[in-house]
Tab-separated table of C-alpha atoms in Angstrom:
chain	number	residue	atom	x	y	z
A	1	MET	CA	-26.731	7.982	7.738
A	2	ASN	CA	-23.664	11.355	7.784
A	3	ASN	CA	-25.903	12.640	10.549
A	4	GLY	CA	-25.568	15.937	8.616
A	5	LYS	CA	-22.262	15.681	8.293
A	6	ARG	CA	-19.952	16.891	5.100
A	7	MET	CA	-17.361	14.149	4.410
A	8	VAL	CA	-14.762	13.893	1.513
A	9	MET	CA	-12.390	11.598	0.010
A	10	CYS	CA	-8.807	11.777	-0.395
A	11	GLY	CA	-7.512	9.546	-2.876
A	12	CYS	CA	-5.448	7.792	-5.910
A	13	HIS	CA	-4.451	4.586	-4.453
A	14	GLN	CA	-6.085	1.314	-5.500
A	15	GLY	CA	-6.401	0.087	-2.094
A	16	GLY	CA	-9.037	2.245	-0.726
A	17	GLU	CA	-11.699	1.949	-4.195
A	18	ASN	CA	-13.649	-0.553	-3.077
A	19	ALA	CA	-14.256	0.427	0.915
A	20	ILE	CA	-14.926	3.796	-0.527
A	21	ARG	CA	-17.577	2.191	-3.096
A	22	ASP	CA	-19.241	0.041	-0.154
A	23	LEU	CA	-19.728	3.349	2.051
A	24	ILE	CA	-21.396	4.855	-0.742
A	25	HIS	CA	-23.538	1.785	-1.498
A	26	ARG	CA	-24.658	1.465	1.685
A	27	GLY	CA	-25.879	5.333	1.728
A	28	TYR	CA	-22.997	7.392	2.919
A	29	ILE	CA	-22.792	10.680	1.510
A	30	PHE	CA	-19.268	12.303	0.222
A	31	ASP	CA	-19.596	15.894	-0.811
A	32	TYR	CA	-16.359	15.533	-2.636
A	33	PHE	CA	-13.450	13.722	-3.638
A	34	VAL	CA	-9.682	14.738	-3.964
A	35	CYS	CA	-7.902	12.986	-6.354
A	36	LEU	CA	-4.738	13.371	-8.516
A	37	THR	CA	-5.066	13.071	-12.643
A	38	PRO	CA	-2.886	10.272	-14.209
A	39	GLU	CA	-0.161	13.140	-15.253
A	40	GLN	CA	0.029	13.675	-11.381
A	41	ALA	CA	-0.033	10.255	-10.268
A	42	ALA	CA	2.983	9.648	-12.748
A	43	GLN	CA	4.850	12.396	-11.518
A	44	ALA	CA	4.611	11.387	-8.166
A	45	ASN	CA	4.937	7.881	-9.082
A	46	VAL	CA	2.365	6.579	-7.313
A	47	SER	CA	2.344	2.414	-7.983
A	48	GLY	CA	-1.073	1.054	-7.602
A	49	TYR	CA	-2.445	4.495	-8.915
A	50	TYR	CA	-6.302	4.581	-9.029
A	51	ASP	CA	-8.107	7.279	-11.057
A	52	TYR	CA	-11.787	8.010	-8.615
A	53	ARG	CA	-12.877	10.618	-11.477
A	54	PRO	CA	-14.892	8.570	-13.570
A	55	LEU	CA	-16.849	6.649	-10.004
A	56	ALA	CA	-17.323	10.375	-9.029
A	57	GLN	CA	-18.947	11.230	-12.602
A	58	SER	CA	-21.327	8.754	-12.163
A	59	LEU	CA	-22.489	9.614	-8.814
A	60	GLY	CA	-22.199	13.410	-9.568
A	61	ILE	CA	-19.856	13.898	-6.874
A	62	PRO	CA	-17.532	17.343	-7.607
A	63	VAL	CA	-13.865	16.213	-7.616
A	64	TYR	CA	-11.174	19.189	-6.597
A	65	ILE	CA	-7.952	18.028	-8.189
A	66	PRO	CA	-4.961	19.642	-5.986
A	67	GLU	CA	-2.272	21.711	-7.540
A	68	THR	CA	-0.059	19.799	-5.219
A	69	TYR	CA	0.015	16.247	-3.665
A	70	GLY	CA	0.774	17.551	-0.440
A	71	LEU	CA	-2.321	20.044	-0.844
A	72	THR	CA	0.021	22.672	0.538
A	73	SER	CA	-0.417	25.001	-1.998
A	74	GLU	CA	-2.624	28.471	-1.565
A	75	ALA	CA	-5.309	27.094	-3.785
A	76	ASP	CA	-5.640	24.095	-2.195
A	77	LEU	CA	-5.815	25.518	1.659
A	78	GLY	CA	-8.263	27.709	0.528
A	79	PHE	CA	-10.256	24.627	-1.053
A	80	PHE	CA	-10.442	23.100	2.330
A	81	ALA	CA	-11.157	26.764	4.440
A	82	GLN	CA	-14.103	27.301	1.757
A	83	GLN	CA	-15.394	23.668	2.077
A	84	ARG	CA	-15.414	23.461	5.838
A	85	PHE	CA	-16.063	19.609	5.604
A	86	ASP	CA	-16.580	17.706	9.113
A	87	LEU	CA	-14.967	14.412	8.356
A	88	LEU	CA	-11.993	13.695	5.800
A	89	ILE	CA	-11.600	9.856	4.810
A	90	GLN	CA	-8.698	8.386	3.321
A	91	GLY	CA	-9.019	6.508	-0.529
A	92	GLY	CA	-5.307	5.587	-0.554
A	93	TRP	CA	-2.956	9.128	-0.197
A	94	GLN	CA	0.606	8.617	0.493
A	95	ARG	CA	1.235	11.792	1.541
A	96	LEU	CA	1.063	13.690	4.874
A	97	PHE	CA	-2.225	16.717	5.409
A	98	PRO	CA	-0.840	19.509	6.123
A	99	GLU	CA	-1.819	21.247	9.827
A	100	LYS	CA	-3.531	23.941	8.126
A	101	VAL	CA	-6.273	21.478	6.148
A	102	LEU	CA	-6.651	19.300	9.332
A	103	ALA	CA	-7.404	22.646	11.115
A	104	THR	CA	-10.560	22.894	8.849
A	105	LEU	CA	-12.173	19.668	9.693
A	106	GLY	CA	-14.971	19.573	12.271
A	107	ILE	CA	-14.549	16.266	13.360
A	108	GLY	CA	-11.273	15.391	12.061
A	109	ALA	CA	-9.624	12.700	9.001
A	110	LEU	CA	-9.126	9.309	9.698
A	111	GLY	CA	-6.088	7.711	8.945
A	112	LEU	CA	-5.205	3.565	7.942
A	113	HIS	CA	-1.981	2.160	8.751
A	114	GLY	CA	-0.941	-0.926	8.896
A	115	SER	CA	2.371	-2.772	10.359
A	116	ALA	CA	3.648	-6.291	11.435
A	117	ASP	CA	3.565	-4.599	15.039
A	118	LYS	CA	1.413	-2.442	16.685
A	119	LEU	CA	1.470	1.245	16.070
A	120	PRO	CA	3.768	3.224	16.943
A	121	LYS	CA	6.198	0.306	15.413
A	122	GLY	CA	6.435	0.315	11.601
A	123	ARG	CA	5.194	4.099	11.290
A	124	GLY	CA	6.310	5.364	7.660
A	125	ARG	CA	6.281	4.134	3.763
A	126	SER	CA	5.138	0.946	2.437
A	127	PRO	CA	4.619	-1.208	5.116
A	128	LEU	CA	3.220	-4.198	3.600
A	129	ASN	CA	5.722	-4.495	0.945
A	130	TRP	CA	8.469	-4.382	3.721
A	131	SER	CA	6.500	-6.761	6.255
A	132	LEU	CA	6.845	-9.436	3.026
A	133	ILE	CA	10.267	-8.528	2.629
A	134	GLU	CA	11.098	-9.385	6.361
A	135	GLY	CA	9.048	-12.448	6.134
A	136	LYS	CA	6.843	-11.611	8.908
A	137	SER	CA	3.434	-13.336	9.278
A	138	ARG	CA	0.915	-11.081	10.656
A	139	PHE	CA	-0.210	-7.363	9.789
A	140	LEU	CA	-2.218	-4.781	11.481
A	141	MET	CA	-3.923	-2.763	9.977
A	142	HIS	CA	-4.829	0.597	12.592
A	143	LEU	CA	-7.579	3.064	11.844
A	144	PHE	CA	-6.453	6.190	13.358
A	145	MET	CA	-7.341	10.074	13.877
A	146	ILE	CA	-4.595	11.681	11.661
A	147	LYS	CA	-2.476	14.344	13.148
A	148	PRO	CA	0.488	16.392	10.688
A	149	GLY	CA	3.147	13.581	11.988
A	150	ALA	CA	3.529	10.589	10.022
A	151	ASP	CA	1.183	7.649	11.389
A	152	ASP	CA	1.037	9.110	15.054
A	153	GLY	CA	-2.525	9.751	15.368
A	154	ASP	CA	-4.748	8.150	18.389
A	155	VAL	CA	-5.814	4.331	17.194
A	156	ILE	CA	-9.560	4.426	16.816
A	157	SER	CA	-9.566	0.371	16.087
A	158	ILE	CA	-6.977	-2.739	14.978
A	159	VAL	CA	-7.995	-5.223	12.202
A	160	ASP	CA	-5.322	-7.866	11.740
A	161	PHE	CA	-4.397	-10.743	9.547
A	162	ASP	CA	-1.927	-13.737	8.471
A	163	ILE	CA	0.836	-12.953	5.841
A	164	THR	CA	1.263	-16.593	4.723
A	165	GLU	CA	3.697	-18.185	2.814
A	166	PHE	CA	1.607	-17.917	-0.482
A	167	ASP	CA	1.178	-14.364	-0.520
A	168	ASP	CA	2.525	-11.919	-2.272
A	169	ILE	CA	1.794	-7.691	-2.544
A	170	GLU	CA	-1.387	-8.001	-4.737
A	171	THR	CA	-2.746	-10.750	-2.203
A	172	LEU	CA	-1.880	-8.756	0.361
A	173	TYR	CA	-4.074	-5.704	-1.162
A	174	PHE	CA	-6.668	-8.239	-0.888
A	175	LYS	CA	-6.977	-8.671	3.256
A	176	TYR	CA	-6.296	-4.702	2.983
A	177	ASP	CA	-9.202	-3.965	1.304
A	178	LEU	CA	-11.378	-6.397	3.310
A	179	SER	CA	-9.876	-5.217	6.821
A	180	TYR	CA	-10.073	-1.186	5.601
A	181	ARG	CA	-14.075	-1.744	5.061
A	182	LYS	CA	-14.808	-3.569	8.134
A	183	LEU	CA	-12.931	-1.035	10.088
A	184	LEU	CA	-14.781	2.055	8.391
A	185	LEU	CA	-18.168	0.130	8.727
A	186	ASP	CA	-17.384	-0.583	11.998
A	187	ASN	CA	-16.421	2.729	13.364
A	188	LEU	CA	-17.603	5.155	11.311
A	189	PRO	CA	-21.437	5.394	13.080
A	190	SER	CA	-19.485	6.171	16.018
A	191	VAL	CA	-16.887	8.455	14.816
A	192	LEU	CA	-19.728	10.712	12.740
A	193	ALA	CA	-21.858	10.943	15.738
A	194	GLY	CA	-18.476	11.795	17.933
A	195	GLN	CA	-18.467	9.219	20.345
A	196	HIS	CA	-15.613	6.950	19.270
A	197	LYS	CA	-12.896	6.376	21.969
A	198	THR	CA	-9.126	6.191	20.931
A	199	ILE	CA	-6.407	4.559	22.356
A	200	PRO	CA	-3.013	6.708	22.552
A	201	GLN	CA	0.291	5.118	20.818
A	202	LEU	CA	2.828	4.252	23.399
A	203	GLY	CA	6.351	3.262	22.684
A	204	GLN	CA	9.082	3.948	20.925
A	205	PRO	CA	8.473	4.869	17.190
A	206	SER	CA	10.271	3.208	14.620
A	207	TYR	CA	10.061	4.047	10.603
A	208	TYR	CA	9.885	1.806	7.649
A	209	PRO	CA	12.033	4.359	4.673
A	210	LYS	CA	10.539	5.050	1.459
A	211	ARG	CA	11.309	2.624	-1.253
A	212	THR	CA	12.287	3.462	-5.158
A	213	PRO	CA	11.841	0.881	-8.205
A	214	ALA	CA	15.585	1.389	-7.592
A	215	ASP	CA	15.746	-0.414	-4.515
A	216	GLY	CA	14.199	-3.094	-6.110
A	217	GLU	CA	17.670	-5.217	-7.639
A	218	ILE	CA	18.344	-8.166	-6.429
A	219	HIS	CA	21.668	-9.353	-5.545
A	220	TRP	CA	22.474	-12.726	-6.273
A	221	GLU	CA	25.721	-12.458	-4.014
A	222	THR	CA	24.252	-11.453	-0.589
A	223	MET	CA	20.655	-12.908	-1.105
A	224	ASP	CA	19.520	-16.185	-0.249
A	225	VAL	CA	17.112	-17.973	-2.115
A	226	ALA	CA	14.219	-17.439	0.725
A	227	THR	CA	15.228	-13.721	1.012
A	228	ILE	CA	14.901	-13.417	-2.397
A	229	TYR	CA	11.314	-14.885	-2.701
A	230	ASN	CA	10.217	-12.616	-0.494
A	231	PHE	CA	11.820	-10.041	-2.412
A	232	VAL	CA	10.302	-10.636	-5.143
A	233	ARG	CA	6.492	-11.067	-3.880
A	234	ALA	CA	6.722	-7.783	-2.168
A	235	GLN	CA	7.320	-6.191	-5.252
A	236	THR	CA	5.604	-7.700	-7.648
A	237	ARG	CA	2.522	-6.214	-9.853
A	238	PRO	CA	1.113	-3.425	-9.336
A	239	TYR	CA	4.350	-2.689	-8.192
A	240	PRO	CA	7.178	-2.231	-10.693
A	241	GLY	CA	8.692	-5.509	-9.807
A	242	ALA	CA	12.231	-6.865	-8.609
A	243	PHE	CA	14.750	-6.777	-11.133
A	244	ALA	CA	18.178	-8.715	-11.909
A	245	ILE	CA	20.919	-9.257	-14.353
A	246	ILE	CA	20.027	-12.530	-15.748
A	247	GLN	CA	22.373	-13.928	-18.949
A	248	GLY	CA	23.722	-10.570	-18.993
A	249	LYS	CA	19.916	-8.997	-19.163
A	250	ARG	CA	18.359	-6.681	-17.103
A	251	THR	CA	15.277	-8.746	-16.197
A	252	GLN	CA	11.881	-7.895	-14.107
A	253	ILE	CA	10.993	-10.883	-11.908
A	254	TRP	CA	6.896	-11.057	-11.542
A	255	LYS	CA	6.908	-14.502	-9.681
A	256	CYS	CA	8.774	-17.023	-8.339
A	257	ARG	CA	9.254	-20.068	-5.604
A	258	PRO	CA	12.114	-21.977	-3.602
A	259	PHE	CA	12.384	-25.357	-5.647
A	260	ASP	CA	15.191	-27.372	-4.106
A	261	THR	CA	17.577	-26.676	-1.311
A	262	ARG	CA	19.357	-30.302	-1.701
A	263	LEU	CA	19.781	-30.464	-5.969
A	264	ARG	CA	22.967	-28.495	-6.203
A	265	TYR	CA	25.016	-26.398	-9.233
A	266	ASP	CA	28.334	-26.749	-7.910
A	267	ASP	CA	30.367	-25.221	-11.053
A	268	ALA	CA	27.763	-22.359	-11.146
A	269	ASP	CA	27.858	-19.085	-10.079
A	270	TYR	CA	24.812	-17.599	-7.768
A	271	GLY	CA	22.671	-16.163	-10.377
A	272	ALA	CA	23.324	-18.525	-13.244
A	273	VAL	CA	20.303	-20.098	-15.443
A	274	VAL	CA	21.037	-23.655	-14.816
A	275	GLU	CA	17.888	-25.406	-16.097
A	276	GLN	CA	14.893	-24.198	-18.359
A	277	PHE	CA	11.822	-25.504	-18.351
A	278	GLY	CA	9.747	-23.750	-21.413
A	279	THR	CA	9.800	-20.314	-20.636
A	280	ARG	CA	10.890	-21.277	-16.660
A	281	LEU	CA	14.065	-19.887	-15.418
A	282	LEU	CA	16.029	-22.203	-12.928
A	283	ILE	CA	18.173	-20.414	-11.174
A	284	ASN	CA	21.513	-21.208	-8.864
A	285	CYS	CA	21.230	-19.051	-5.481
A	286	ARG	CA	22.840	-19.021	-2.181
A	287	GLY	CA	20.728	-21.675	-0.133
A	288	GLY	CA	18.848	-23.642	-2.888
A	289	LEU	CA	17.483	-23.257	-6.316
A	290	LEU	CA	14.913	-20.606	-7.495
A	291	LEU	CA	12.244	-21.423	-10.271
A	292	VAL	CA	11.315	-17.946	-12.252
A	293	ASP	CA	7.522	-18.935	-13.483
A	294	GLU	CA	7.460	-15.085	-14.502
A	295	TRP	CA	9.947	-12.447	-16.106
A	296	SER	CA	10.479	-9.987	-18.790
A	297	HIS	CA	13.019	-7.788	-20.124
A	298	VAL	CA	13.227	-4.440	-19.236
């Protein structure tokens, strides 16, 4: 199925796992996996890390562990120069690929990037998280040819899906998974045959900034109940989670929901626990009450 082309997978995130497994199941052959160790992932703060090495070992696929996540060391560049792969496929890789790496590829590298708008809007980091935080209602997954810049390559195909009021970052990754598999299975044959068509990105780009665990703090005085709900579901597991000071303690909030906008506790501060139902906390917020279903102290 490879048409004699050599393929390499670069991945360290669970978002690409099922797509890569599906390609292998359907007969596509990877000549190498490039992936990070758990120690490298921890050092790079990779949320949602997935270790591809056991999968590679079970299938007899050789693994290259890079010296640098950015693939910029002399050894990393030398590996790609020596192997002369035809096509690179991402299995979740949160760094730009150096121009010197891309230049070694006979066909190129397939990238995946999503945004609530059509590219070039919404390039950059953590687009699924940002789309939830911003209350968006749809998400577009773009399969594109990677260039050295950030998500700026010509687009091959687009699949879109809903962001519902019931979604959180975990369920959006389920939709990400389904969409990535469809994009690869529909387009990989023409890419390997050199018959794929591309569409240039048109318009003024916009970029999502990088998010860090410190960006997950809830500010009771400035955020209303709907904003907090979006904020929490955008950062729940497998991410570090949103957090707040509750009853004087730093508390991680994993699951919550708007409870009511009419019941009021006028004597309570924003962020105050006004009722408790078993382990569930009812918190007074701007614009209503928030029911915290799952939480833990840091």
